[in-house]
Amino acid sequence: MRGISATFRDAVVMHPTAEAIDVERARLQHAAYVHALRSAGLVVEIMPPLDAHPDACFVEDCALVAGAHALVTRPGALSRRGETESVAERIVDLLGDTGRVERTYAPATIDGGDCLRVGKTWFVGRSARTNDEGVRRVREFFGALGFAVVEVPVEGFLHLKCVASRIDDGAVLLAEGTVDPAHFGNLEVVTVPRDEAYAANAVVVQGTAIIAKGFPRVRAALEQRGLRIIELALSEIAKADGSLTCLSIVLG
Ligand code: GLY
């Protein structure tokens, strides 16, 4: 993870609202997420903020990691291109000699928020941020490692993971009316009702589902699957077009 920049209120947003981001409150919400991940049994490392990059807390966009393999991205937003190198260096350190870490070069662009891994498949959103060359780069890198890569058209929202996330290797959460569930093939698709779409972005780790606060039907659907639930307030993260998965890269 990475701390929230002092400049966070200048984060890139698709539909700016009149209400400014409260950076201090964003930091408290970020800290609660760190605590939730630790309580789920994860070791959490937090890189220092990058004030030159308002969106830098959204580390998910900087690298795709599967086991010992990592593809460093080239984000679609120009203002975010300087975020990747420090993440890449840290991942190289963490993966050590066993790891294989490669970069992405122009003209490809990839945002990690478009890349959803479920088992041995990467679902890659073809979006305003992730272009055709980016999808090809994911296919080239991870295809050689035995992963399937499925392209999913993303229109009208920022990233694929704004509307879909992994529950386990057999199931995904998917916001109703966003992308065609058929893209997920044989996976079980748990539909999130439109008025709870924000909660389609959830982090499920080690039997714990971390979800946005205030979405009772998503909570109930995950509880029914035997998951322990942690709800987090995310108002300031959401104002920056962010959600839970954006704020971390889960290694392993
Ligand atoms: N604010 C998140 C992004 O636009 O990448």
PDB file of C-alpha atoms and ligand atoms in Angstrom:
ATOM      1  CA  MET A   1       0.000   0.000   0.000  1.00  0.00           C
ATOM      2  CA  ARG A   2       1.003   3.634  -0.147  1.00  0.00           C
ATOM      3  CA  GLY A   3       0.018   6.522   2.102  1.00  0.00           C
ATOM      4  CA  ILE A   4      -2.357   9.224   0.903  1.00  0.00           C
ATOM      5  CA  SER A   5      -0.669  12.172  -0.822  1.00  0.00           C
ATOM      6  CA  ALA A   6      -1.038  15.656   0.653  1.00  0.00           C
ATOM      7  CA  THR A   7      -2.326  16.542  -2.840  1.00  0.00           C
ATOM      8  CA  PHE A   8      -5.041  13.838  -2.808  1.00  0.00           C
ATOM      9  CA  ARG A   9      -7.817  16.343  -3.388  1.00  0.00           C
ATOM     10  CA  ASP A  10      -6.345  16.848  -6.897  1.00  0.00           C
ATOM     11  CA  ALA A  11      -6.854  13.174  -7.799  1.00  0.00           C
ATOM     12  CA  VAL A  12      -8.132  12.431 -11.309  1.00  0.00           C
ATOM     13  CA  VAL A  13     -11.922  11.999 -11.310  1.00  0.00           C
ATOM     14  CA  MET A  14     -14.353  11.171 -14.106  1.00  0.00           C
ATOM     15  CA  HIS A  15     -17.239  13.232 -12.752  1.00  0.00           C
ATOM     16  CA  PRO A  16     -16.009  15.923 -10.358  1.00  0.00           C
ATOM     17  CA  THR A  17     -18.395  16.798  -7.558  1.00  0.00           C
ATOM     18  CA  ALA A  18     -18.678  20.086  -5.699  1.00  0.00           C
ATOM     19  CA  GLU A  19     -17.656  18.484  -2.435  1.00  0.00           C
ATOM     20  CA  ALA A  20     -13.878  18.588  -1.868  1.00  0.00           C
ATOM     21  CA  ILE A  21     -11.977  15.574  -0.601  1.00  0.00           C
ATOM     22  CA  ASP A  22     -11.150  15.768   3.102  1.00  0.00           C
ATOM     23  CA  VAL A  23      -7.540  14.525   3.046  1.00  0.00           C
ATOM     24  CA  GLU A  24      -7.348  13.921   6.786  1.00  0.00           C
ATOM     25  CA  ARG A  25     -10.518  11.864   6.721  1.00  0.00           C
ATOM     26  CA  ALA A  26      -9.170   9.957   3.697  1.00  0.00           C
ATOM     27  CA  ARG A  27      -6.094   9.107   5.765  1.00  0.00           C
ATOM     28  CA  LEU A  28      -8.265   7.775   8.580  1.00  0.00           C
ATOM     29  CA  GLN A  29     -10.240   5.657   6.110  1.00  0.00           C
ATOM     30  CA  HIS A  30      -6.979   4.382   4.624  1.00  0.00           C
ATOM     31  CA  ALA A  31      -5.695   3.512   8.107  1.00  0.00           C
ATOM     32  CA  ALA A  32      -8.877   1.563   8.851  1.00  0.00           C
ATOM     33  CA  TYR A  33      -8.306  -0.471   5.692  1.00  0.00           C
ATOM     34  CA  VAL A  34      -4.724  -1.227   6.770  1.00  0.00           C
ATOM     35  CA  HIS A  35      -6.101  -2.414  10.099  1.00  0.00           C
ATOM     36  CA  ALA A  36      -8.718  -4.583   8.348  1.00  0.00           C
ATOM     37  CA  LEU A  37      -6.092  -6.284   6.171  1.00  0.00           C
ATOM     38  CA  ARG A  38      -3.919  -6.944   9.217  1.00  0.00           C
ATOM     39  CA  SER A  39      -6.863  -8.365  11.117  1.00  0.00           C
ATOM     40  CA  ALA A  40      -7.428 -10.722   8.178  1.00  0.00           C
ATOM     41  CA  GLY A  41      -3.914 -12.037   8.801  1.00  0.00           C
ATOM     42  CA  LEU A  42      -1.953 -10.184   6.127  1.00  0.00           C
ATOM     43  CA  VAL A  43       1.378  -8.481   6.593  1.00  0.00           C
ATOM     44  CA  VAL A  44       0.905  -4.940   5.296  1.00  0.00           C
ATOM     45  CA  GLU A  45       3.694  -2.753   4.032  1.00  0.00           C
ATOM     46  CA  ILE A  46       3.002   0.938   3.427  1.00  0.00           C
ATOM     47  CA  MET A  47       5.198   2.946   1.080  1.00  0.00           C
ATOM     48  CA  PRO A  48       5.563   6.702   1.733  1.00  0.00           C
ATOM     49  CA  PRO A  49       3.151   9.040  -0.090  1.00  0.00           C
ATOM     50  CA  LEU A  50       4.179  10.631  -3.389  1.00  0.00           C
ATOM     51  CA  ASP A  51       2.896  14.180  -3.178  1.00  0.00           C
ATOM     52  CA  ALA A  52       3.755  14.874  -6.825  1.00  0.00           C
ATOM     53  CA  HIS A  53       1.156  12.246  -7.736  1.00  0.00           C
ATOM     54  CA  PRO A  54      -2.257  12.830  -6.140  1.00  0.00           C
ATOM     55  CA  ASP A  55      -3.494   9.340  -7.110  1.00  0.00           C
ATOM     56  CA  ALA A  56      -0.418   7.450  -5.921  1.00  0.00           C
ATOM     57  CA  CYS A  57      -2.252   5.715  -3.047  1.00  0.00           C
ATOM     58  CA  PHE A  58      -4.047   3.674  -5.727  1.00  0.00           C
ATOM     59  CA  VAL A  59      -1.130   1.268  -6.047  1.00  0.00           C
ATOM     60  CA  GLU A  60      -3.242  -1.446  -7.649  1.00  0.00           C
ATOM     61  CA  ASP A  61      -2.930   0.409 -10.952  1.00  0.00           C
ATOM     62  CA  CYS A  62       0.879   0.076 -10.963  1.00  0.00           C
ATOM     63  CA  ALA A  63       1.489  -3.672 -11.150  1.00  0.00           C
ATOM     64  CA  LEU A  64      -0.178  -7.014 -11.829  1.00  0.00           C
ATOM     65  CA  VAL A  65       1.175  -9.712  -9.551  1.00  0.00           C
ATOM     66  CA  ALA A  66       0.585 -13.451  -9.598  1.00  0.00           C
ATOM     67  CA  GLY A  67       2.797 -15.569  -7.374  1.00  0.00           C
ATOM     68  CA  ALA A  68       6.415 -14.680  -8.130  1.00  0.00           C
ATOM     69  CA  HIS A  69       5.567 -12.914 -11.383  1.00  0.00           C
ATOM     70  CA  ALA A  70       4.793  -9.243 -11.841  1.00  0.00           C
ATOM     71  CA  LEU A  71       4.008  -7.046 -14.791  1.00  0.00           C
ATOM     72  CA  VAL A  72       4.612  -3.373 -14.069  1.00  0.00           C
ATOM     73  CA  THR A  73       1.990  -1.298 -15.863  1.00  0.00           C
ATOM     74  CA  ARG A  74       2.058   1.963 -17.803  1.00  0.00           C
ATOM     75  CA  PRO A  75      -1.009   3.832 -16.501  1.00  0.00           C
ATOM     76  CA  GLY A  76      -3.432   5.362 -18.950  1.00  0.00           C
ATOM     77  CA  ALA A  77      -3.532   8.757 -17.203  1.00  0.00           C
ATOM     78  CA  LEU A  78      -0.402  10.831 -17.926  1.00  0.00           C
ATOM     79  CA  SER A  79      -0.379  12.258 -14.407  1.00  0.00           C
ATOM     80  CA  ARG A  80       0.023   8.732 -13.052  1.00  0.00           C
ATOM     81  CA  ARG A  81       2.968   7.453 -15.112  1.00  0.00           C
ATOM     82  CA  GLY A  82       5.509   8.460 -12.458  1.00  0.00           C
ATOM     83  CA  GLU A  83       3.894   6.222  -9.852  1.00  0.00           C
ATOM     84  CA  THR A  84       5.072   2.869 -11.147  1.00  0.00           C
ATOM     85  CA  GLU A  85       8.826   2.801 -10.734  1.00  0.00           C
ATOM     86  CA  SER A  86       8.955   2.911  -6.951  1.00  0.00           C
ATOM     87  CA  VAL A  87       6.293   0.192  -6.807  1.00  0.00           C
ATOM     88  CA  ALA A  88       8.326  -1.888  -9.270  1.00  0.00           C
ATOM     89  CA  GLU A  89      11.476  -1.532  -7.160  1.00  0.00           C
ATOM     90  CA  ARG A  90       9.641  -2.626  -4.020  1.00  0.00           C
ATOM     91  CA  ILE A  91       8.114  -5.615  -5.766  1.00  0.00           C
ATOM     92  CA  VAL A  92      11.516  -6.661  -7.083  1.00  0.00           C
ATOM     93  CA  ASP A  93      12.795  -6.547  -3.475  1.00  0.00           C
ATOM     94  CA  LEU A  94       9.825  -8.486  -2.124  1.00  0.00           C
ATOM     95  CA  LEU A  95       9.848 -11.207  -4.771  1.00  0.00           C
ATOM     96  CA  GLY A  96      13.605 -11.623  -4.541  1.00  0.00           C
ATOM     97  CA  ASP A  97      15.599 -13.830  -6.875  1.00  0.00           C
ATOM     98  CA  THR A  98      12.704 -16.164  -7.590  1.00  0.00           C
ATOM     99  CA  GLY A  99      10.635 -13.376  -9.094  1.00  0.00           C
ATOM    100  CA  ARG A 100      10.239 -12.334 -12.694  1.00  0.00           C
ATOM    101  CA  VAL A 101       9.320  -8.674 -13.066  1.00  0.00           C
ATOM    102  CA  GLU A 102       8.845  -6.993 -16.445  1.00  0.00           C
ATOM    103  CA  ARG A 103       7.814  -3.509 -17.558  1.00  0.00           C
ATOM    104  CA  THR A 104       5.239  -2.233 -20.045  1.00  0.00           C
ATOM    105  CA  TYR A 105       6.302   0.188 -22.775  1.00  0.00           C
ATOM    106  CA  ALA A 106       4.581   2.689 -25.087  1.00  0.00           C
ATOM    107  CA  PRO A 107       2.233   2.606 -26.823  1.00  0.00           C
ATOM    108  CA  ALA A 108       0.684   0.097 -24.400  1.00  0.00           C
ATOM    109  CA  THR A 109      -1.253   1.462 -21.447  1.00  0.00           C
ATOM    110  CA  ILE A 110      -2.578  -0.678 -18.603  1.00  0.00           C
ATOM    111  CA  ASP A 111      -4.255   0.274 -15.331  1.00  0.00           C
ATOM    112  CA  GLY A 112      -4.185  -2.510 -12.773  1.00  0.00           C
ATOM    113  CA  GLY A 113      -7.755  -1.575 -11.863  1.00  0.00           C
ATOM    114  CA  ASP A 114      -8.771  -3.088 -15.184  1.00  0.00           C
ATOM    115  CA  CYS A 115      -7.101  -6.401 -14.452  1.00  0.00           C
ATOM    116  CA  LEU A 116      -8.996  -8.919 -12.359  1.00  0.00           C
ATOM    117  CA  ARG A 117      -7.303 -12.237 -11.630  1.00  0.00           C
ATOM    118  CA  VAL A 118      -9.426 -15.246 -10.755  1.00  0.00           C
ATOM    119  CA  GLY A 119      -7.363 -18.432 -10.489  1.00  0.00           C
ATOM    120  CA  LYS A 120      -5.447 -18.890 -13.738  1.00  0.00           C
ATOM    121  CA  THR A 121      -7.423 -16.270 -15.669  1.00  0.00           C
ATOM    122  CA  TRP A 122      -6.888 -12.541 -16.027  1.00  0.00           C
ATOM    123  CA  PHE A 123     -10.014 -10.632 -17.034  1.00  0.00           C
ATOM    124  CA  VAL A 124      -8.742  -7.407 -18.583  1.00  0.00           C
ATOM    125  CA  GLY A 125     -10.979  -4.387 -19.086  1.00  0.00           C
ATOM    126  CA  ARG A 126     -10.444  -2.659 -22.422  1.00  0.00           C
ATOM    127  CA  SER A 127     -11.165   0.829 -21.149  1.00  0.00           C
ATOM    128  CA  ALA A 128     -10.235   4.481 -21.596  1.00  0.00           C
ATOM    129  CA  ARG A 129      -7.140   3.627 -19.506  1.00  0.00           C
ATOM    130  CA  THR A 130      -6.159   0.188 -20.829  1.00  0.00           C
ATOM    131  CA  ASN A 131      -5.693   0.097 -24.593  1.00  0.00           C
ATOM    132  CA  ASP A 132      -5.454  -2.741 -27.137  1.00  0.00           C
ATOM    133  CA  GLU A 133      -1.663  -2.884 -26.840  1.00  0.00           C
ATOM    134  CA  GLY A 134      -2.064  -3.052 -23.062  1.00  0.00           C
ATOM    135  CA  VAL A 135      -4.383  -6.043 -23.319  1.00  0.00           C
ATOM    136  CA  ARG A 136      -1.866  -7.650 -25.679  1.00  0.00           C
ATOM    137  CA  ARG A 137       0.943  -7.007 -23.181  1.00  0.00           C
ATOM    138  CA  VAL A 138      -0.960  -8.759 -20.395  1.00  0.00           C
ATOM    139  CA  ARG A 139      -1.615 -11.667 -22.773  1.00  0.00           C
ATOM    140  CA  GLU A 140       2.042 -11.820 -23.807  1.00  0.00           C
ATOM    141  CA  PHE A 141       3.424 -11.790 -20.253  1.00  0.00           C
ATOM    142  CA  PHE A 142       0.887 -13.928 -18.438  1.00  0.00           C
ATOM    143  CA  GLY A 143      -0.002 -16.155 -21.407  1.00  0.00           C
ATOM    144  CA  ALA A 144       3.578 -17.430 -21.375  1.00  0.00           C
ATOM    145  CA  LEU A 145       3.051 -18.354 -17.718  1.00  0.00           C
ATOM    146  CA  GLY A 146      -0.041 -20.448 -18.440  1.00  0.00           C
ATOM    147  CA  PHE A 147      -2.742 -17.870 -17.708  1.00  0.00           C
ATOM    148  CA  ALA A 148      -5.787 -17.297 -19.880  1.00  0.00           C
ATOM    149  CA  VAL A 149      -6.523 -13.659 -20.688  1.00  0.00           C
ATOM    150  CA  VAL A 150     -10.101 -12.590 -21.384  1.00  0.00           C
ATOM    151  CA  GLU A 151     -10.763  -9.097 -22.719  1.00  0.00           C
ATOM    152  CA  VAL A 152     -13.835  -7.363 -21.287  1.00  0.00           C
ATOM    153  CA  PRO A 153     -15.173  -4.108 -22.798  1.00  0.00           C
ATOM    154  CA  VAL A 154     -15.435  -1.303 -20.216  1.00  0.00           C
ATOM    155  CA  GLU A 155     -17.679   1.633 -21.116  1.00  0.00           C
ATOM    156  CA  GLY A 156     -19.197   4.319 -18.928  1.00  0.00           C
ATOM    157  CA  PHE A 157     -17.132   3.603 -15.828  1.00  0.00           C
ATOM    158  CA  LEU A 158     -13.443   3.859 -14.934  1.00  0.00           C
ATOM    159  CA  HIS A 159     -12.093   0.341 -14.476  1.00  0.00           C
ATOM    160  CA  LEU A 160     -13.316  -3.240 -14.716  1.00  0.00           C
ATOM    161  CA  LYS A 161     -12.741  -3.665 -10.977  1.00  0.00           C
ATOM    162  CA  CYS A 162     -15.102  -0.765 -10.241  1.00  0.00           C
ATOM    163  CA  VAL A 163     -17.867  -3.245 -11.088  1.00  0.00           C
ATOM    164  CA  ALA A 164     -16.372  -6.697 -10.539  1.00  0.00           C
ATOM    165  CA  SER A 165     -14.176  -8.446  -8.017  1.00  0.00           C
ATOM    166  CA  ARG A 166     -13.059 -11.920  -7.031  1.00  0.00           C
ATOM    167  CA  ILE A 167     -14.823 -13.797  -4.263  1.00  0.00           C
ATOM    168  CA  ASP A 168     -12.802 -16.996  -4.694  1.00  0.00           C
ATOM    169  CA  ASP A 169     -11.365 -18.953  -7.590  1.00  0.00           C
ATOM    170  CA  GLY A 170     -14.861 -20.023  -8.626  1.00  0.00           C
ATOM    171  CA  ALA A 171     -16.910 -16.870  -8.141  1.00  0.00           C
ATOM    172  CA  VAL A 172     -17.028 -13.133  -8.802  1.00  0.00           C
ATOM    173  CA  LEU A 173     -19.147 -10.236  -7.624  1.00  0.00           C
ATOM    174  CA  LEU A 174     -20.532  -8.244 -10.568  1.00  0.00           C
ATOM    175  CA  ALA A 175     -22.605  -5.049 -10.566  1.00  0.00           C
ATOM    176  CA  GLU A 176     -25.852  -5.527 -12.454  1.00  0.00           C
ATOM    177  CA  GLY A 177     -26.122  -3.847 -15.865  1.00  0.00           C
ATOM    178  CA  THR A 178     -22.402  -3.132 -16.295  1.00  0.00           C
ATOM    179  CA  VAL A 179     -20.604  -5.881 -18.226  1.00  0.00           C
ATOM    180  CA  ASP A 180     -22.073  -9.015 -19.757  1.00  0.00           C
ATOM    181  CA  PRO A 181     -21.798 -11.858 -17.198  1.00  0.00           C
ATOM    182  CA  ALA A 182     -21.035 -14.203 -20.111  1.00  0.00           C
ATOM    183  CA  HIS A 183     -17.468 -12.840 -20.118  1.00  0.00           C
ATOM    184  CA  PHE A 184     -16.890 -14.767 -16.899  1.00  0.00           C
ATOM    185  CA  GLY A 185     -17.588 -18.118 -18.552  1.00  0.00           C
ATOM    186  CA  ASN A 186     -18.110 -20.921 -16.052  1.00  0.00           C
ATOM    187  CA  LEU A 187     -17.496 -18.821 -12.965  1.00  0.00           C
ATOM    188  CA  GLU A 188     -20.399 -18.245 -10.597  1.00  0.00           C
ATOM    189  CA  VAL A 189     -21.488 -14.617 -10.939  1.00  0.00           C
ATOM    190  CA  VAL A 190     -22.987 -13.101  -7.786  1.00  0.00           C
ATOM    191  CA  THR A 191     -25.011 -10.136  -8.983  1.00  0.00           C
ATOM    192  CA  VAL A 192     -24.787  -6.876  -7.072  1.00  0.00           C
ATOM    193  CA  PRO A 193     -27.953  -4.774  -7.424  1.00  0.00           C
ATOM    194  CA  ARG A 194     -27.562  -1.427  -9.192  1.00  0.00           C
ATOM    195  CA  ASP A 195     -28.110   0.639  -6.070  1.00  0.00           C
ATOM    196  CA  GLU A 196     -25.264  -1.229  -4.345  1.00  0.00           C
ATOM    197  CA  ALA A 197     -22.882  -1.162  -7.326  1.00  0.00           C
ATOM    198  CA  TYR A 198     -20.061   0.538  -5.403  1.00  0.00           C
ATOM    199  CA  ALA A 199     -19.806  -2.542  -3.167  1.00  0.00           C
ATOM    200  CA  ALA A 200     -19.057  -4.788  -6.158  1.00  0.00           C
ATOM    201  CA  ASN A 201     -15.472  -3.832  -5.432  1.00  0.00           C
ATOM    202  CA  ALA A 202     -14.573  -5.949  -2.411  1.00  0.00           C
ATOM    203  CA  VAL A 203     -11.416  -7.563  -1.079  1.00  0.00           C
ATOM    204  CA  VAL A 204     -11.769 -11.179  -0.008  1.00  0.00           C
ATOM    205  CA  VAL A 205      -8.704 -12.589   1.738  1.00  0.00           C
ATOM    206  CA  GLN A 206      -8.277 -15.570   4.032  1.00  0.00           C
ATOM    207  CA  GLY A 207     -11.963 -15.995   4.824  1.00  0.00           C
ATOM    208  CA  THR A 208     -12.589 -12.276   5.374  1.00  0.00           C
ATOM    209  CA  ALA A 209     -14.530 -10.025   3.024  1.00  0.00           C
ATOM    210  CA  ILE A 210     -13.667  -6.348   3.365  1.00  0.00           C
ATOM    211  CA  ILE A 211     -16.486  -4.306   1.874  1.00  0.00           C
ATOM    212  CA  ALA A 212     -17.708  -0.726   1.693  1.00  0.00           C
ATOM    213  CA  LYS A 213     -20.025   0.284   4.524  1.00  0.00           C
ATOM    214  CA  GLY A 214     -23.743   0.605   3.923  1.00  0.00           C
ATOM    215  CA  PHE A 215     -24.517  -2.049   1.313  1.00  0.00           C
ATOM    216  CA  PRO A 216     -26.660  -4.632   3.146  1.00  0.00           C
ATOM    217  CA  ARG A 217     -27.422  -6.944   0.230  1.00  0.00           C
ATOM    218  CA  VAL A 218     -23.760  -7.354  -0.704  1.00  0.00           C
ATOM    219  CA  ARG A 219     -22.992  -7.958   2.947  1.00  0.00           C
ATOM    220  CA  ALA A 220     -25.715 -10.612   3.187  1.00  0.00           C
ATOM    221  CA  ALA A 221     -24.589 -12.353  -0.019  1.00  0.00           C
ATOM    222  CA  LEU A 222     -21.027 -12.654   1.249  1.00  0.00           C
ATOM    223  CA  GLU A 223     -22.078 -13.609   4.764  1.00  0.00           C
ATOM    224  CA  GLN A 224     -24.140 -16.452   3.328  1.00  0.00           C
ATOM    225  CA  ARG A 225     -20.939 -17.823   1.844  1.00  0.00           C
ATOM    226  CA  GLY A 226     -19.454 -18.103   5.337  1.00  0.00           C
ATOM    227  CA  LEU A 227     -17.166 -15.101   5.044  1.00  0.00           C
ATOM    228  CA  ARG A 228     -16.345 -12.859   7.998  1.00  0.00           C
ATOM    229  CA  ILE A 229     -17.325  -9.309   7.033  1.00  0.00           C
ATOM    230  CA  ILE A 230     -15.514  -6.065   7.760  1.00  0.00           C
ATOM    231  CA  GLU A 231     -17.313  -2.918   6.567  1.00  0.00           C
ATOM    232  CA  LEU A 232     -15.340   0.266   6.003  1.00  0.00           C
ATOM    233  CA  ALA A 233     -16.399   3.867   5.451  1.00  0.00           C
ATOM    234  CA  LEU A 234     -14.878   5.018   2.159  1.00  0.00           C
ATOM    235  CA  SER A 235     -16.485   8.379   1.425  1.00  0.00           C
ATOM    236  CA  GLU A 236     -13.246  10.256   0.681  1.00  0.00           C
ATOM    237  CA  ILE A 237     -11.680   7.391  -1.283  1.00  0.00           C
ATOM    238  CA  ALA A 238     -14.844   7.172  -3.394  1.00  0.00           C
ATOM    239  CA  LYS A 239     -14.733  10.917  -4.144  1.00  0.00           C
ATOM    240  CA  ALA A 240     -11.379  10.255  -5.854  1.00  0.00           C
ATOM    241  CA  ASP A 241     -12.942   7.459  -7.963  1.00  0.00           C
ATOM    242  CA  GLY A 242     -11.260   4.930  -5.720  1.00  0.00           C
ATOM    243  CA  SER A 243     -12.417   1.832  -3.925  1.00  0.00           C
ATOM    244  CA  LEU A 244     -10.933  -0.931  -1.805  1.00  0.00           C
ATOM    245  CA  THR A 245      -8.935  -2.982  -4.280  1.00  0.00           C
ATOM    246  CA  CYS A 246      -7.317   0.164  -5.742  1.00  0.00           C
ATOM    247  CA  LEU A 247      -5.530   0.827  -2.460  1.00  0.00           C
ATOM    248  CA  SER A 248      -3.476  -2.362  -2.280  1.00  0.00           C
ATOM    249  CA  ILE A 249      -1.594  -4.979  -4.212  1.00  0.00           C
ATOM    250  CA  VAL A 250      -2.018  -8.387  -2.616  1.00  0.00           C
ATOM    251  CA  LEU A 251       1.077 -10.518  -3.166  1.00  0.00           C
ATOM    252  CA  GLY A 252       0.936 -14.265  -3.127  1.00  0.00           C
TER     253      GLY A 252
HETATM  254  N1  GLY B   1      -8.546   8.643  -9.311  1.00  0.00           N
HETATM  255  C1  GLY B   1      -8.215   7.349  -9.761  1.00  0.00           C
HETATM  256  C2  GLY B   1      -7.842   7.359 -11.175  1.00  0.00           C
HETATM  257  O1  GLY B   1      -8.452   8.118 -11.885  1.00  0.00           O
HETATM  258  O2  GLY B   1      -6.982   6.690 -11.642  1.00  0.00           O
END
